[in-house]
Tab-separated table of C-alpha atoms in Angstrom:
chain	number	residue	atom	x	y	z
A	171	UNK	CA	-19.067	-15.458	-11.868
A	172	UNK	CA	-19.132	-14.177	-8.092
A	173	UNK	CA	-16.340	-17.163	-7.291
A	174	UNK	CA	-14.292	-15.193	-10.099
A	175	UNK	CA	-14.853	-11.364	-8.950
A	176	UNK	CA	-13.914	-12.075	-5.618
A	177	UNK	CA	-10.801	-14.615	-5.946
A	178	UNK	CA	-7.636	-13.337	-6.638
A	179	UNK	CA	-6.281	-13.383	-10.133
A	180	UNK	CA	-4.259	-16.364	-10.968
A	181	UNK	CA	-0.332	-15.192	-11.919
A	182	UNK	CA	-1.055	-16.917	-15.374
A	183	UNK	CA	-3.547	-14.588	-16.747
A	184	UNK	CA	-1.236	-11.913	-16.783
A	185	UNK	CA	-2.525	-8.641	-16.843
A	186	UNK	CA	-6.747	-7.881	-17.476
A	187	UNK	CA	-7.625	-4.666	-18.878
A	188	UNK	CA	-10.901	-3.300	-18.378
A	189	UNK	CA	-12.926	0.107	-18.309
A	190	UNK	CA	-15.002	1.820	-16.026
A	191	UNK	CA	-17.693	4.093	-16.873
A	192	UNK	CA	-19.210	6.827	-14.962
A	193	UNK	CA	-23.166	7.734	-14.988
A	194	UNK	CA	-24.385	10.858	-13.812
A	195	UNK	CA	-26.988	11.779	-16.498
A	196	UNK	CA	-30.259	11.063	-15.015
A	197	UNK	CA	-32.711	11.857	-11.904
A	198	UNK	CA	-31.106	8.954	-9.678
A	199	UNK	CA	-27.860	9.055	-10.492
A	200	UNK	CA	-26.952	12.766	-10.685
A	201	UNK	CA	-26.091	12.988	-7.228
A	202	UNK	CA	-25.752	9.352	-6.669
A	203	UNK	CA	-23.051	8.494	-9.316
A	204	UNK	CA	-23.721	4.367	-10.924
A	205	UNK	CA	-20.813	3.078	-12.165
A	206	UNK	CA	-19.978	0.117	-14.274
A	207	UNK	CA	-16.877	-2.150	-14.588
A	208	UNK	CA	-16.982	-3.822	-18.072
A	209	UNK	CA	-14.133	-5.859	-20.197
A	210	UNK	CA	-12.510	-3.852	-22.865
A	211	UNK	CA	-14.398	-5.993	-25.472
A	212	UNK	CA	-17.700	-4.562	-23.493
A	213	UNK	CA	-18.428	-7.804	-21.197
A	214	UNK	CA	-20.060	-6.448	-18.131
A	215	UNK	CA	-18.481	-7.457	-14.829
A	216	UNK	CA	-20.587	-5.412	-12.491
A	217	UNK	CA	-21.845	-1.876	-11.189
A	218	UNK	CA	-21.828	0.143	-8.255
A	219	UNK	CA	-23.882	3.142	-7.193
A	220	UNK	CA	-23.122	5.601	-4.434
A	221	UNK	CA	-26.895	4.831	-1.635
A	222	UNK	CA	-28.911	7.577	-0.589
A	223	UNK	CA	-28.975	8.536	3.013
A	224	UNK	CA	-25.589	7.810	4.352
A	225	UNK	CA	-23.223	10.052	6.739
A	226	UNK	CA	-20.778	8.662	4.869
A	227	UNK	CA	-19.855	7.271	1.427
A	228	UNK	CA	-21.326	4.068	0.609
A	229	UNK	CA	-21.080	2.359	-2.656
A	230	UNK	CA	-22.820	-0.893	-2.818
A	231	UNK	CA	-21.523	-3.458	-5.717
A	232	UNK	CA	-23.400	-5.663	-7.666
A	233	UNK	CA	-23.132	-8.325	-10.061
A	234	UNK	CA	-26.300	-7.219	-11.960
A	235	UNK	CA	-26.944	-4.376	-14.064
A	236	UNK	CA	-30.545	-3.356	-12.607
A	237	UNK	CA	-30.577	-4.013	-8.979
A	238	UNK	CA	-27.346	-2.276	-7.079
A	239	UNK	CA	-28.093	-2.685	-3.276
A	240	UNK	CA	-27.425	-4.871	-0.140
A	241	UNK	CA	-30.673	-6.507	-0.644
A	242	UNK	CA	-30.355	-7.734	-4.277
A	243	UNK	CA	-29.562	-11.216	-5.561
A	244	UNK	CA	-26.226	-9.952	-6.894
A	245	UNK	CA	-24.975	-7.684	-4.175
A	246	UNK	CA	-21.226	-8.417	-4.071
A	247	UNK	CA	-20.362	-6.208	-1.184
A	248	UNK	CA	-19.746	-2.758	-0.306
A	249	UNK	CA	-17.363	0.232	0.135
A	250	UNK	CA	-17.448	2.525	2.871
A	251	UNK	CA	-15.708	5.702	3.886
A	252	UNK	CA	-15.352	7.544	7.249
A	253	UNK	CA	-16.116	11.020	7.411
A	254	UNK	CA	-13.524	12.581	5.431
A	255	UNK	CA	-13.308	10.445	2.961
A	256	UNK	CA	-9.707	9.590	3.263
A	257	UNK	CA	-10.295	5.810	4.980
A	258	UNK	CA	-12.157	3.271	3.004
A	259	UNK	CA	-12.784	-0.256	3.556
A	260	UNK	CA	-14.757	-2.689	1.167
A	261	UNK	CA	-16.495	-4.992	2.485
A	262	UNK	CA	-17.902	-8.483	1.175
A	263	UNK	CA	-21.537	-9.890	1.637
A	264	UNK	CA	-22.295	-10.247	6.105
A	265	UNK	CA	-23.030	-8.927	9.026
A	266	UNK	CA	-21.695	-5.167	10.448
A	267	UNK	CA	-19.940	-6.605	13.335
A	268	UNK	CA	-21.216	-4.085	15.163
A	269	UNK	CA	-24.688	-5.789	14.739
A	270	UNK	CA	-23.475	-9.098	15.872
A	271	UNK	CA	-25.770	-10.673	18.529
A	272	UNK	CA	-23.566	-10.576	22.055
A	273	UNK	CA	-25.081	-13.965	23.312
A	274	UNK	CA	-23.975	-15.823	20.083
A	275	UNK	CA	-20.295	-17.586	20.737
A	276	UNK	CA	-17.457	-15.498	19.794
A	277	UNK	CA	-16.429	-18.393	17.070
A	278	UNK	CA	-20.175	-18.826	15.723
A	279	UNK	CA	-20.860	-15.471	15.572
A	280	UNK	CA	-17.913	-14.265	13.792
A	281	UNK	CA	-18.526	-16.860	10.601
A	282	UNK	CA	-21.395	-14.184	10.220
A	283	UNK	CA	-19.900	-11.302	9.763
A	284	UNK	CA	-18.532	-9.421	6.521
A	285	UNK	CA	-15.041	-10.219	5.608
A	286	UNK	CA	-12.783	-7.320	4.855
A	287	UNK	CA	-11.328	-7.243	1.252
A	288	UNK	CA	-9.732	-4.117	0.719
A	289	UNK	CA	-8.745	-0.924	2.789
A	290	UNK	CA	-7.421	2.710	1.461
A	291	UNK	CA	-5.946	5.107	3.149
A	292	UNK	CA	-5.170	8.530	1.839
A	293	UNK	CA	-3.026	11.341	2.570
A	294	UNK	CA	-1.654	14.394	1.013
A	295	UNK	CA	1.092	14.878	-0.382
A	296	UNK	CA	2.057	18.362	0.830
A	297	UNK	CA	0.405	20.481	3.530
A	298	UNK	CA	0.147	24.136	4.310
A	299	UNK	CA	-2.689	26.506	3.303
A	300	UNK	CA	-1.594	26.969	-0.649
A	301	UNK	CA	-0.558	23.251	-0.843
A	302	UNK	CA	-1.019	21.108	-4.016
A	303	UNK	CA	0.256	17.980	-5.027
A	304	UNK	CA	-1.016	14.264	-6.114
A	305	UNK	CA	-2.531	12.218	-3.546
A	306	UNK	CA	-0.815	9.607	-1.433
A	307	UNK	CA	-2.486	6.477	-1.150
A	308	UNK	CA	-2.245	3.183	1.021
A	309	UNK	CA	-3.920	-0.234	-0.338
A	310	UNK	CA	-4.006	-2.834	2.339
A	311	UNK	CA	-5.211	-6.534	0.980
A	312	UNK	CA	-5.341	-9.374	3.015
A	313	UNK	CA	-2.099	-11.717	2.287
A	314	UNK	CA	-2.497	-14.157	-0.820
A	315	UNK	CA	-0.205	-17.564	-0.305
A	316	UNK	CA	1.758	-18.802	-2.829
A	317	UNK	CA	-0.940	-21.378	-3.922
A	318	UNK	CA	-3.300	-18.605	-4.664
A	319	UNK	CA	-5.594	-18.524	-1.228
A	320	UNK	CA	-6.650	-15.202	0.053
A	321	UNK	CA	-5.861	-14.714	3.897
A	322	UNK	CA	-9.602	-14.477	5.431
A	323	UNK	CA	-9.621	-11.049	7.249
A	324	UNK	CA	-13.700	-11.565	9.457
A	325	UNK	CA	-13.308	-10.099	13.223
A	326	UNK	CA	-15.684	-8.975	15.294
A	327	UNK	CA	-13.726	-5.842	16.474
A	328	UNK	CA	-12.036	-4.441	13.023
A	329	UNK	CA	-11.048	-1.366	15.925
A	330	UNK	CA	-8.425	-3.503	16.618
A	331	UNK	CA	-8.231	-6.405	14.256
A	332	UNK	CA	-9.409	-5.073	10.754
A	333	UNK	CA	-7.150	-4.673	7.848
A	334	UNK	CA	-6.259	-0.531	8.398
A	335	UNK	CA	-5.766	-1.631	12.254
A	336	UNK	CA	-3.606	-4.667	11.013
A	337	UNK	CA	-1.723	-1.807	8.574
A	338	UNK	CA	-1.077	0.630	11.555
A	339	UNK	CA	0.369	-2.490	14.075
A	340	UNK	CA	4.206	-2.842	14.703
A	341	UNK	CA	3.222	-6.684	15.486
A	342	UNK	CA	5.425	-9.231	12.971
A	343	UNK	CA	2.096	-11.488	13.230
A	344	UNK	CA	0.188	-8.501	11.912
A	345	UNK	CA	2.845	-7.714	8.779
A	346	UNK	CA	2.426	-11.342	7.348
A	347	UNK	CA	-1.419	-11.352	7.004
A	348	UNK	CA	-1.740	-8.550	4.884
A	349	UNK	CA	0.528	-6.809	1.709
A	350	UNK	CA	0.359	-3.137	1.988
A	351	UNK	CA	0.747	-1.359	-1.488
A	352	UNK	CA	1.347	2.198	-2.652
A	353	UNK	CA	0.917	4.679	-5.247
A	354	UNK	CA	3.574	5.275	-7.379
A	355	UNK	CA	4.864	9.060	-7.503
A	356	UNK	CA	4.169	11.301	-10.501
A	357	UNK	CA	6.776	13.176	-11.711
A	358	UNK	CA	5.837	17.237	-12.451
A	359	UNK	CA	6.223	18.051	-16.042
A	360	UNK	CA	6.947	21.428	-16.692
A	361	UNK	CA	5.572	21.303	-20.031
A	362	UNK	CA	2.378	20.709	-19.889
A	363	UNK	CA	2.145	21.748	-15.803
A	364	UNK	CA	1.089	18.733	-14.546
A	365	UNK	CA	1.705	15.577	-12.767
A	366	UNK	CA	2.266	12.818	-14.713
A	367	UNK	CA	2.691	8.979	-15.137
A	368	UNK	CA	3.784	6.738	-17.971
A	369	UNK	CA	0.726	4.883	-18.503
A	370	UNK	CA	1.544	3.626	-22.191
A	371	UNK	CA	-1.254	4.983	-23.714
A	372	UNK	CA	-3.237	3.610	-21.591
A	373	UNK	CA	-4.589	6.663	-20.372
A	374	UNK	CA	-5.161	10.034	-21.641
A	375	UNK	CA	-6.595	13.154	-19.811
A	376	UNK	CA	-4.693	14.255	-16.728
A	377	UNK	CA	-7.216	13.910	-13.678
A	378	UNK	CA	-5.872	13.421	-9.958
A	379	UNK	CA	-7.873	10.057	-10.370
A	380	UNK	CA	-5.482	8.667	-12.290
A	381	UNK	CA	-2.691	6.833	-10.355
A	382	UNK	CA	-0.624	3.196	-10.726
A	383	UNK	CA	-0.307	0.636	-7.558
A	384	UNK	CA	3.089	-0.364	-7.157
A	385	UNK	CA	4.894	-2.623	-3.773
A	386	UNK	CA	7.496	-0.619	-2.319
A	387	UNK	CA	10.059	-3.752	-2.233
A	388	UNK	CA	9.822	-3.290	-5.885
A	389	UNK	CA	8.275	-0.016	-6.979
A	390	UNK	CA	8.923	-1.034	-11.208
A	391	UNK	CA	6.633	-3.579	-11.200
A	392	UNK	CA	2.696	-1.999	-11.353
A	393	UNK	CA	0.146	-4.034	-10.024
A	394	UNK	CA	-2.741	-2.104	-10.818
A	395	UNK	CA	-3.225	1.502	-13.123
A	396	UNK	CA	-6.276	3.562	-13.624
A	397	UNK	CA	-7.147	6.811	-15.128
A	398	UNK	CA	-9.332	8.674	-17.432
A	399	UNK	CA	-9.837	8.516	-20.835
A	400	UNK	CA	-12.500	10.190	-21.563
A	401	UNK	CA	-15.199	12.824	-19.401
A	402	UNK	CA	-17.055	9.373	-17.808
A	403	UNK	CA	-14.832	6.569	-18.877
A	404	UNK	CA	-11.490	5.048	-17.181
A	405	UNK	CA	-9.268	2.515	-18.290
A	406	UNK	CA	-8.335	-0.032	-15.383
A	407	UNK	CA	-5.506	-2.854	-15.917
A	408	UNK	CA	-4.717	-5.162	-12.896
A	409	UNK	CA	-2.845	-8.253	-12.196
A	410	UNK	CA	-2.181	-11.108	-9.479
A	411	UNK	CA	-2.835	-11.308	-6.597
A	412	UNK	CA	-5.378	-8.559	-7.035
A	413	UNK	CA	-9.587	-9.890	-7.225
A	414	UNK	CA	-11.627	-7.579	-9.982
A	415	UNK	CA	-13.835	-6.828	-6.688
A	416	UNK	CA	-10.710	-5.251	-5.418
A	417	UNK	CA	-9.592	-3.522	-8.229
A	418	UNK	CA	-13.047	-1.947	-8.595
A	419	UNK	CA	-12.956	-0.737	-4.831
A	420	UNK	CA	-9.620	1.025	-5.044
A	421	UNK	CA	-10.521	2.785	-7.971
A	422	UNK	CA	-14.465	3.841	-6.770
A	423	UNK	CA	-12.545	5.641	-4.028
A	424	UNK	CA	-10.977	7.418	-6.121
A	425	UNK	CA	-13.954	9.192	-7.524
A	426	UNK	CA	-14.816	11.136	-4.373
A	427	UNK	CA	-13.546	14.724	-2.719
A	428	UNK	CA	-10.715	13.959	-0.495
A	429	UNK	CA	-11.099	16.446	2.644
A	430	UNK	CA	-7.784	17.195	3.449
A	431	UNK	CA	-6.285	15.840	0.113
A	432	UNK	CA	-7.129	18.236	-2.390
């Protein structure tokens, strides 16, 4: 099950559609959000819940319904935000580089550290003190090859060599180890005065959550669409060469306030 939420999905399986539901009811997780990622026949994939005493947002994922934490036998990985909540970077299982024992050999010591699955970056859309708009918003993922491998992104200084540093580089060497996706624009409909997306029927209530992934070589093609449904539940459809880990990361940091953004 882990190999399966953190691989890519294979080309032939087409598109998966899942939900995600939001819980926010009780003591723990009023102001610490739980979310789960489930099948839309109800198979549960896995859960995430927002950890207490952080300076910044930080989801950790789990393959288990009753233990979500770093610790657990099913921890999967993590997400983390900086300060404004407009970088994000998910992490899998490993060591914070940052904790990395100096005296250790560069190449032993980076085989312990966390590989980087996933990075978004957001940005508005128009600025100015009265402006409004969707949100725009980066996905880096680490290349996939042909055959279906995942490029491994694990450095001990992701300053430089991490997947948003790898994003921001001019360097051709940089541009062919990652794929760098966007969101596709909504369109403003007078009508109803909103922003909105052709999601066939796949979503339902306007939210500023919702959005579709697209590659901007080919902007018809959507690799990934998520939105609301209902007040705690989201519908989530992704393809190749996206991982469910990765599709549940992108849309988690979605959920919080976007300083900046919004």
């Amino acid at each position: 099950m882990r190999n399966f939420l953190h691989a890519p999905l294979p080309e032939s399986v087409g598109t998966v559609q899942c939900r995600i539901v939001r819980e926010r009811n009780g003591i723990s997780t009023k102001l610490h959000p739980k979310y789960t990622m489930e099948s839309d026949n109800g198979i549960f994939l896995m859960t995430a819940q927002k950890q207490v005493k952080n300076k910044t947002s930080n989801y950790a994922v789990s393959m288990c319904k009753g233990s979500v934490g770093k610790d657990a036998d099913g921890f999967l990985g993590k997400l983390r935000s900086d300060f404004l909540g407009i970088e994000w970077v998910a992490y899998g299982p490993g060591l914070n580089p940052a904790k990395s024992d100096p005296k250790m050999p560069t190449a032993h010591a980076v085989q312990h550290v966390r590989e980087e699955l996933v990075a978004v970056q957001y940005t508005a859309s128009k600025w100015g003190p009265s402006a409004k708009g969707p949100r725009k918003m980066t996905v880096v993922l680490p290349h996939v090859q042909p055959g279906g491998e995942r490029l491994v992104c694990r450095t001990l200084q992701p300053a430089q060599e991490g997947l948003l540093a790898l994003q921001k580089s001019s360097s051709s060497a940089a541009s062919q180890m990652i794929d760098v996706y966007c969101n596709k624009p909504p369109v403003w409909n007078d009508t109803i005065g909103a922003y909105v997306l052709n999601f066939n029927k796949r979503v339902t209530e306007a939210s500023v959550k919702n959005f579709q992934l697209v590659h901007p070589n080919d902007p018809k093609v959507v690799f990934l669409q998520f939105g609301r449904v209902g007040k705690e539940t989201f519908n989530l459809d992704f393809r190749h060469p996206i991982s469910p880990f990765q599709a549940f990361a992108m849309c988690l940091s979605s959920f919080d306030y976007k300083l900046g953004c919004e």
